[in-house]
Amino acid sequence: QGAAVLRAARQVDLLLADLVPSVAHPGPVTIPVVVNADSLATWFVPSIAAVTDRVCVDVHREDEQHSLGLLRDGTVLAAVAADPRRVPGCTVTSLGTMRYRAMANPELVSRWFPDGVTAAALAKAPVVQFDRLDDLQRRFVRRVTRRRADPPHHYVPGSEAYREAVRLGIGWGMLPDLQSAELERTGAVREIGERTRVDVRLFWHQAQLESPPLALLSDAVNAGARDCLS
């Protein structure tokens, strides 16, 4: 019940800001939004840069599979999520797809995958997980082996730090093409398990409000996604 009140209060606050900006909000309106870490580290911030003189953002970071919880409970008014199901009182549009590939430092590949990406190798090779909600690596293992594995895990909950951990050979991990392209070009990492890639489709959810600042932010996010996502 309290979450429903909070959600309505945030929406009313945004509507009041549009109606009487000089009274309610003397400056740009602040819109709380939740974004997954990889989007935040790659395409999201450049997408909204041009509108931040008119809209302030309060960004919450959450896994793309779990971000809608913050929209449902009223913490945020918009979300980048992997779940296409519409939240009551909100609209949803497709943003595009982030492609993830299993990448590793060449020395790690030589040490742990001398005979290729096999079930036995994946059961022993160290892997980097973003956090305990991150299931991309487990999905990759299941696709390759048709079984579960429990290799040594490192948890690195930061998108840039995660990429650096893979580059340094701490473990193998799933990197989005937007992050791995330059590393792969220079030979710092290489793909393992070719043709076993994980595509994550992203969606933009927002409160169904007639709000110019929210519409401005939404247009910027959708335009940026069109330029960067497949």
PDB file of C-alpha atoms in Angstrom:
ATOM      1  CA  GLN A   1       0.000   0.000   0.000  1.00  0.00           C
ATOM      2  CA  GLY A   2       2.806   2.374   0.883  1.00  0.00           C
ATOM      3  CA  ALA A   3       4.561   1.642  -2.423  1.00  0.00           C
ATOM      4  CA  ALA A   4       1.420   2.574  -4.338  1.00  0.00           C
ATOM      5  CA  VAL A   5       1.219   5.892  -2.461  1.00  0.00           C
ATOM      6  CA  LEU A   6       4.895   6.621  -3.126  1.00  0.00           C
ATOM      7  CA  ARG A   7       4.490   5.863  -6.834  1.00  0.00           C
ATOM      8  CA  ALA A   8       1.507   8.202  -7.095  1.00  0.00           C
ATOM      9  CA  ALA A   9       3.310  10.921  -5.127  1.00  0.00           C
ATOM     10  CA  ARG A  10       6.293  10.871  -7.486  1.00  0.00           C
ATOM     11  CA  GLN A  11       3.989  11.154 -10.475  1.00  0.00           C
ATOM     12  CA  VAL A  12       2.062  14.047  -8.921  1.00  0.00           C
ATOM     13  CA  ASP A  13       5.341  15.791  -8.116  1.00  0.00           C
ATOM     14  CA  LEU A  14       6.436  15.535 -11.750  1.00  0.00           C
ATOM     15  CA  LEU A  15       3.070  16.831 -12.993  1.00  0.00           C
ATOM     16  CA  LEU A  16       3.235  19.798 -10.604  1.00  0.00           C
ATOM     17  CA  ALA A  17       6.722  20.591 -11.861  1.00  0.00           C
ATOM     18  CA  ASP A  18       5.351  20.761 -15.411  1.00  0.00           C
ATOM     19  CA  LEU A  19       2.331  22.816 -14.362  1.00  0.00           C
ATOM     20  CA  VAL A  20       3.995  25.452 -12.201  1.00  0.00           C
ATOM     21  CA  PRO A  21       7.761  25.197 -12.743  1.00  0.00           C
ATOM     22  CA  SER A  22       8.504  28.628 -11.328  1.00  0.00           C
ATOM     23  CA  VAL A  23       6.779  27.729  -8.066  1.00  0.00           C
ATOM     24  CA  ALA A  24       7.385  24.015  -7.560  1.00  0.00           C
ATOM     25  CA  HIS A  25      10.782  23.626  -9.208  1.00  0.00           C
ATOM     26  CA  PRO A  26      12.871  26.694 -10.050  1.00  0.00           C
ATOM     27  CA  GLY A  27      15.382  24.583 -11.978  1.00  0.00           C
ATOM     28  CA  PRO A  28      15.364  21.473 -14.183  1.00  0.00           C
ATOM     29  CA  VAL A  29      13.052  18.668 -13.099  1.00  0.00           C
ATOM     30  CA  THR A  30      14.743  15.599 -11.590  1.00  0.00           C
ATOM     31  CA  ILE A  31      13.568  12.234 -12.936  1.00  0.00           C
ATOM     32  CA  PRO A  32      14.598   9.045 -11.102  1.00  0.00           C
ATOM     33  CA  VAL A  33      15.469   6.233 -13.511  1.00  0.00           C
ATOM     34  CA  VAL A  34      16.970   2.759 -13.133  1.00  0.00           C
ATOM     35  CA  VAL A  35      19.557   1.481 -15.617  1.00  0.00           C
ATOM     36  CA  ASN A  36      21.623  -1.705 -15.812  1.00  0.00           C
ATOM     37  CA  ALA A  37      25.382  -1.339 -15.304  1.00  0.00           C
ATOM     38  CA  ASP A  38      26.484  -2.226 -18.842  1.00  0.00           C
ATOM     39  CA  SER A  39      24.082   0.259 -20.434  1.00  0.00           C
ATOM     40  CA  LEU A  40      25.219   2.873 -17.939  1.00  0.00           C
ATOM     41  CA  ALA A  41      28.871   2.257 -18.856  1.00  0.00           C
ATOM     42  CA  THR A  42      28.319   2.339 -22.616  1.00  0.00           C
ATOM     43  CA  TRP A  43      25.381   3.955 -24.431  1.00  0.00           C
ATOM     44  CA  PHE A  44      23.041   5.453 -21.830  1.00  0.00           C
ATOM     45  CA  VAL A  45      25.011   8.467 -20.575  1.00  0.00           C
ATOM     46  CA  PRO A  46      26.019   9.701 -24.071  1.00  0.00           C
ATOM     47  CA  SER A  47      22.385   9.337 -25.125  1.00  0.00           C
ATOM     48  CA  ILE A  48      21.034  11.707 -22.483  1.00  0.00           C
ATOM     49  CA  ALA A  49      23.917  14.218 -22.455  1.00  0.00           C
ATOM     50  CA  ALA A  50      22.190  16.638 -24.825  1.00  0.00           C
ATOM     51  CA  VAL A  51      19.090  17.006 -22.621  1.00  0.00           C
ATOM     52  CA  THR A  52      20.675  17.256 -19.177  1.00  0.00           C
ATOM     53  CA  ASP A  53      20.480  21.056 -19.233  1.00  0.00           C
ATOM     54  CA  ARG A  54      16.695  20.683 -19.143  1.00  0.00           C
ATOM     55  CA  VAL A  55      16.256  17.438 -17.206  1.00  0.00           C
ATOM     56  CA  CYS A  56      18.201  16.190 -14.208  1.00  0.00           C
ATOM     57  CA  VAL A  57      18.470  12.430 -13.737  1.00  0.00           C
ATOM     58  CA  ASP A  58      18.723  10.453 -10.525  1.00  0.00           C
ATOM     59  CA  VAL A  59      20.159   7.173 -11.817  1.00  0.00           C
ATOM     60  CA  HIS A  60      19.771   3.943  -9.871  1.00  0.00           C
ATOM     61  CA  ARG A  61      21.831   0.957 -10.964  1.00  0.00           C
ATOM     62  CA  GLU A  62      20.207  -2.462 -11.027  1.00  0.00           C
ATOM     63  CA  ASP A  63      20.473  -5.683 -13.014  1.00  0.00           C
ATOM     64  CA  GLU A  64      18.355  -5.518 -16.175  1.00  0.00           C
ATOM     65  CA  GLN A  65      16.442  -8.626 -15.086  1.00  0.00           C
ATOM     66  CA  HIS A  66      15.384  -7.050 -11.781  1.00  0.00           C
ATOM     67  CA  SER A  67      15.052  -3.314 -12.432  1.00  0.00           C
ATOM     68  CA  LEU A  68      11.266  -3.264 -12.821  1.00  0.00           C
ATOM     69  CA  GLY A  69      10.868  -3.756  -9.094  1.00  0.00           C
ATOM     70  CA  LEU A  70      12.020  -0.161  -8.590  1.00  0.00           C
ATOM     71  CA  LEU A  71       9.427   1.043 -11.093  1.00  0.00           C
ATOM     72  CA  ARG A  72       6.629  -0.930  -9.445  1.00  0.00           C
ATOM     73  CA  ASP A  73       7.387   0.368  -5.963  1.00  0.00           C
ATOM     74  CA  GLY A  74       7.605   3.999  -7.045  1.00  0.00           C
ATOM     75  CA  THR A  75      11.336   4.496  -6.498  1.00  0.00           C
ATOM     76  CA  VAL A  76      11.815   5.486 -10.154  1.00  0.00           C
ATOM     77  CA  LEU A  77       9.634   6.816 -12.985  1.00  0.00           C
ATOM     78  CA  ALA A  78      11.479   5.075 -15.823  1.00  0.00           C
ATOM     79  CA  ALA A  79      13.593   1.974 -16.332  1.00  0.00           C
ATOM     80  CA  VAL A  80      15.869   0.179 -18.756  1.00  0.00           C
ATOM     81  CA  ALA A  81      14.937  -3.476 -18.328  1.00  0.00           C
ATOM     82  CA  ALA A  82      15.140  -6.858 -20.029  1.00  0.00           C
ATOM     83  CA  ASP A  83      11.562  -7.718 -19.064  1.00  0.00           C
ATOM     84  CA  PRO A  84       9.028  -6.723 -21.768  1.00  0.00           C
ATOM     85  CA  ARG A  85       5.991  -7.097 -19.516  1.00  0.00           C
ATOM     86  CA  ARG A  86       4.187  -3.802 -19.015  1.00  0.00           C
ATOM     87  CA  VAL A  87       4.005  -2.444 -15.494  1.00  0.00           C
ATOM     88  CA  PRO A  88       0.501  -1.102 -14.652  1.00  0.00           C
ATOM     89  CA  GLY A  89       0.352   2.623 -15.289  1.00  0.00           C
ATOM     90  CA  CYS A  90       3.426   2.557 -17.523  1.00  0.00           C
ATOM     91  CA  THR A  91       4.301   2.253 -21.198  1.00  0.00           C
ATOM     92  CA  VAL A  92       6.991   0.021 -22.690  1.00  0.00           C
ATOM     93  CA  THR A  93       8.999   0.258 -25.929  1.00  0.00           C
ATOM     94  CA  SER A  94      11.793  -1.883 -27.351  1.00  0.00           C
ATOM     95  CA  LEU A  95      15.260  -0.310 -27.270  1.00  0.00           C
ATOM     96  CA  GLY A  96      17.283  -2.992 -29.039  1.00  0.00           C
ATOM     97  CA  THR A  97      19.660  -5.808 -28.191  1.00  0.00           C
ATOM     98  CA  MET A  98      22.987  -5.972 -26.381  1.00  0.00           C
ATOM     99  CA  ARG A  99      25.059  -8.921 -27.576  1.00  0.00           C
ATOM    100  CA  TYR A 100      27.338 -10.606 -25.057  1.00  0.00           C
ATOM    101  CA  ARG A 101      30.197 -12.934 -25.938  1.00  0.00           C
ATOM    102  CA  ALA A 102      32.400 -15.089 -23.724  1.00  0.00           C
ATOM    103  CA  MET A 103      35.780 -13.350 -23.664  1.00  0.00           C
ATOM    104  CA  ALA A 104      39.080 -14.147 -21.999  1.00  0.00           C
ATOM    105  CA  ASN A 105      42.695 -13.067 -21.795  1.00  0.00           C
ATOM    106  CA  PRO A 106      44.772 -15.101 -24.355  1.00  0.00           C
ATOM    107  CA  GLU A 107      47.015 -16.485 -21.597  1.00  0.00           C
ATOM    108  CA  LEU A 108      43.975 -17.679 -19.670  1.00  0.00           C
ATOM    109  CA  VAL A 109      42.684 -19.383 -22.814  1.00  0.00           C
ATOM    110  CA  SER A 110      46.012 -21.184 -23.285  1.00  0.00           C
ATOM    111  CA  ARG A 111      46.078 -22.327 -19.681  1.00  0.00           C
ATOM    112  CA  TRP A 112      42.490 -23.389 -19.113  1.00  0.00           C
ATOM    113  CA  PHE A 113      41.147 -24.140 -22.595  1.00  0.00           C
ATOM    114  CA  PRO A 114      44.019 -25.869 -24.444  1.00  0.00           C
ATOM    115  CA  ASP A 115      41.581 -28.371 -25.966  1.00  0.00           C
ATOM    116  CA  GLY A 116      38.777 -25.889 -26.553  1.00  0.00           C
ATOM    117  CA  VAL A 117      35.730 -24.918 -24.529  1.00  0.00           C
ATOM    118  CA  THR A 118      34.705 -28.261 -23.055  1.00  0.00           C
ATOM    119  CA  ALA A 119      32.521 -29.140 -20.104  1.00  0.00           C
ATOM    120  CA  ALA A 120      35.586 -30.283 -18.149  1.00  0.00           C
ATOM    121  CA  ALA A 121      37.415 -27.004 -18.832  1.00  0.00           C
ATOM    122  CA  LEU A 122      34.429 -24.845 -17.896  1.00  0.00           C
ATOM    123  CA  ALA A 123      34.110 -26.708 -14.603  1.00  0.00           C
ATOM    124  CA  LYS A 124      37.654 -25.655 -13.612  1.00  0.00           C
ATOM    125  CA  ALA A 125      38.420 -22.347 -15.348  1.00  0.00           C
ATOM    126  CA  PRO A 126      37.896 -19.271 -13.130  1.00  0.00           C
ATOM    127  CA  VAL A 127      34.995 -17.040 -14.125  1.00  0.00           C
ATOM    128  CA  VAL A 128      34.168 -13.419 -13.334  1.00  0.00           C
ATOM    129  CA  GLN A 129      30.612 -12.664 -12.203  1.00  0.00           C
ATOM    130  CA  PHE A 130      29.272  -9.137 -11.933  1.00  0.00           C
ATOM    131  CA  ASP A 131      27.278  -9.999  -8.819  1.00  0.00           C
ATOM    132  CA  ARG A 132      25.120 -12.822  -7.506  1.00  0.00           C
ATOM    133  CA  LEU A 133      22.213 -11.828  -9.760  1.00  0.00           C
ATOM    134  CA  ASP A 134      24.359 -12.073 -12.890  1.00  0.00           C
ATOM    135  CA  ASP A 135      23.396 -15.229 -14.785  1.00  0.00           C
ATOM    136  CA  LEU A 136      25.008 -14.543 -18.187  1.00  0.00           C
ATOM    137  CA  GLN A 137      27.969 -16.836 -17.506  1.00  0.00           C
ATOM    138  CA  ARG A 138      25.724 -19.617 -16.234  1.00  0.00           C
ATOM    139  CA  ARG A 139      23.573 -19.302 -19.364  1.00  0.00           C
ATOM    140  CA  PHE A 140      26.674 -19.618 -21.519  1.00  0.00           C
ATOM    141  CA  VAL A 141      27.845 -22.726 -19.638  1.00  0.00           C
ATOM    142  CA  ARG A 142      24.430 -24.368 -19.972  1.00  0.00           C
ATOM    143  CA  ARG A 143      24.354 -23.697 -23.710  1.00  0.00           C
ATOM    144  CA  VAL A 144      27.790 -25.225 -24.207  1.00  0.00           C
ATOM    145  CA  THR A 145      27.584 -28.190 -21.845  1.00  0.00           C
ATOM    146  CA  ARG A 146      23.828 -28.768 -21.324  1.00  0.00           C
ATOM    147  CA  ARG A 147      24.640 -29.016 -17.641  1.00  0.00           C
ATOM    148  CA  ARG A 148      25.464 -26.859 -14.648  1.00  0.00           C
ATOM    149  CA  ALA A 149      29.012 -26.227 -13.475  1.00  0.00           C
ATOM    150  CA  ASP A 150      30.512 -24.713 -10.343  1.00  0.00           C
ATOM    151  CA  PRO A 151      33.893 -23.220 -11.293  1.00  0.00           C
ATOM    152  CA  PRO A 152      35.846 -20.773  -9.098  1.00  0.00           C
ATOM    153  CA  HIS A 153      34.032 -17.410  -9.091  1.00  0.00           C
ATOM    154  CA  HIS A 154      35.264 -13.855  -8.712  1.00  0.00           C
ATOM    155  CA  TYR A 155      32.622 -11.163  -8.070  1.00  0.00           C
ATOM    156  CA  VAL A 156      33.447  -7.736  -9.527  1.00  0.00           C
ATOM    157  CA  PRO A 157      30.356  -5.451  -9.300  1.00  0.00           C
ATOM    158  CA  GLY A 158      31.430  -2.631 -11.588  1.00  0.00           C
ATOM    159  CA  SER A 159      31.133  -2.599 -15.363  1.00  0.00           C
ATOM    160  CA  GLU A 160      34.542  -1.048 -16.093  1.00  0.00           C
ATOM    161  CA  ALA A 161      36.213  -3.044 -13.336  1.00  0.00           C
ATOM    162  CA  TYR A 162      34.580  -6.209 -14.656  1.00  0.00           C
ATOM    163  CA  ARG A 163      35.996  -5.614 -18.119  1.00  0.00           C
ATOM    164  CA  GLU A 164      39.421  -4.964 -16.589  1.00  0.00           C
ATOM    165  CA  ALA A 165      39.236  -8.215 -14.614  1.00  0.00           C
ATOM    166  CA  VAL A 166      38.608 -10.145 -17.822  1.00  0.00           C
ATOM    167  CA  ARG A 167      41.385  -8.268 -19.624  1.00  0.00           C
ATOM    168  CA  LEU A 168      43.873  -9.069 -16.862  1.00  0.00           C
ATOM    169  CA  GLY A 169      43.048 -12.784 -16.946  1.00  0.00           C
ATOM    170  CA  ILE A 170      41.419 -13.008 -13.528  1.00  0.00           C
ATOM    171  CA  GLY A 171      38.737 -15.107 -15.191  1.00  0.00           C
ATOM    172  CA  TRP A 172      36.655 -15.370 -18.331  1.00  0.00           C
ATOM    173  CA  GLY A 173      33.388 -13.496 -18.585  1.00  0.00           C
ATOM    174  CA  MET A 174      30.576 -12.309 -20.811  1.00  0.00           C
ATOM    175  CA  LEU A 175      31.311  -8.854 -22.230  1.00  0.00           C
ATOM    176  CA  PRO A 176      28.963  -6.772 -24.383  1.00  0.00           C
ATOM    177  CA  ASP A 177      30.292  -5.983 -27.845  1.00  0.00           C
ATOM    178  CA  LEU A 178      30.141  -2.277 -26.955  1.00  0.00           C
ATOM    179  CA  GLN A 179      32.835  -2.923 -24.331  1.00  0.00           C
ATOM    180  CA  SER A 180      34.917  -5.691 -25.875  1.00  0.00           C
ATOM    181  CA  ALA A 181      35.406  -4.492 -29.476  1.00  0.00           C
ATOM    182  CA  GLU A 182      38.529  -2.399 -28.823  1.00  0.00           C
ATOM    183  CA  LEU A 183      40.079  -5.003 -26.501  1.00  0.00           C
ATOM    184  CA  GLU A 184      39.499  -7.697 -29.091  1.00  0.00           C
ATOM    185  CA  ARG A 185      40.965  -5.546 -31.865  1.00  0.00           C
ATOM    186  CA  THR A 186      44.194  -5.064 -29.929  1.00  0.00           C
ATOM    187  CA  GLY A 187      44.413  -8.736 -28.943  1.00  0.00           C
ATOM    188  CA  ALA A 188      43.935  -8.084 -25.228  1.00  0.00           C
ATOM    189  CA  VAL A 189      41.014 -10.534 -25.142  1.00  0.00           C
ATOM    190  CA  ARG A 190      39.650 -13.180 -27.465  1.00  0.00           C
ATOM    191  CA  GLU A 191      36.323 -14.919 -27.794  1.00  0.00           C
ATOM    192  CA  ILE A 192      35.840 -18.420 -26.495  1.00  0.00           C
ATOM    193  CA  GLY A 193      32.931 -20.619 -27.488  1.00  0.00           C
ATOM    194  CA  GLU A 194      32.183 -18.999 -30.817  1.00  0.00           C
ATOM    195  CA  ARG A 195      28.582 -19.099 -32.018  1.00  0.00           C
ATOM    196  CA  THR A 196      27.434 -19.420 -28.410  1.00  0.00           C
ATOM    197  CA  ARG A 197      26.474 -15.848 -27.743  1.00  0.00           C
ATOM    198  CA  VAL A 198      23.865 -14.385 -25.419  1.00  0.00           C
ATOM    199  CA  ASP A 199      21.601 -11.601 -26.661  1.00  0.00           C
ATOM    200  CA  VAL A 200      19.852  -9.432 -24.083  1.00  0.00           C
ATOM    201  CA  ARG A 201      16.941  -7.443 -25.439  1.00  0.00           C
ATOM    202  CA  LEU A 202      16.325  -4.194 -23.591  1.00  0.00           C
ATOM    203  CA  PHE A 203      13.103  -2.223 -23.104  1.00  0.00           C
ATOM    204  CA  TRP A 204      12.291   1.294 -21.939  1.00  0.00           C
ATOM    205  CA  HIS A 205       9.546   1.476 -19.342  1.00  0.00           C
ATOM    206  CA  GLN A 206       8.166   4.800 -18.133  1.00  0.00           C
ATOM    207  CA  ALA A 207       5.264   6.144 -16.147  1.00  0.00           C
ATOM    208  CA  GLN A 208       2.317   6.951 -18.411  1.00  0.00           C
ATOM    209  CA  LEU A 209       2.281  10.694 -17.799  1.00  0.00           C
ATOM    210  CA  GLU A 210       1.857  13.756 -20.002  1.00  0.00           C
ATOM    211  CA  SER A 211       5.153  15.232 -18.857  1.00  0.00           C
ATOM    212  CA  PRO A 212       7.416  17.190 -21.253  1.00  0.00           C
ATOM    213  CA  PRO A 213      10.607  16.489 -19.218  1.00  0.00           C
ATOM    214  CA  LEU A 214       9.861  12.764 -19.127  1.00  0.00           C
ATOM    215  CA  ALA A 215       9.064  12.788 -22.852  1.00  0.00           C
ATOM    216  CA  LEU A 216      12.319  14.638 -23.539  1.00  0.00           C
ATOM    217  CA  LEU A 217      14.316  12.058 -21.600  1.00  0.00           C
ATOM    218  CA  SER A 218      12.456   9.199 -23.273  1.00  0.00           C
ATOM    219  CA  ASP A 219      13.147  10.537 -26.774  1.00  0.00           C
ATOM    220  CA  ALA A 220      16.845  10.918 -25.988  1.00  0.00           C
ATOM    221  CA  VAL A 221      17.127   7.385 -24.592  1.00  0.00           C
ATOM    222  CA  ASN A 222      15.319   5.824 -27.544  1.00  0.00           C
ATOM    223  CA  ALA A 223      17.395   7.774 -30.087  1.00  0.00           C
ATOM    224  CA  GLY A 224      20.638   6.770 -28.380  1.00  0.00           C
ATOM    225  CA  ALA A 225      19.604   3.139 -28.251  1.00  0.00           C
ATOM    226  CA  ARG A 226      18.813   3.148 -31.978  1.00  0.00           C
ATOM    227  CA  ASP A 227      22.331   4.388 -32.695  1.00  0.00           C
ATOM    228  CA  CYS A 228      24.141   1.910 -30.448  1.00  0.00           C
ATOM    229  CA  LEU A 229      22.102  -1.265 -30.031  1.00  0.00           C
ATOM    230  CA  SER A 230      21.356  -3.888 -32.649  1.00  0.00           C
TER     231      SER A 230
END
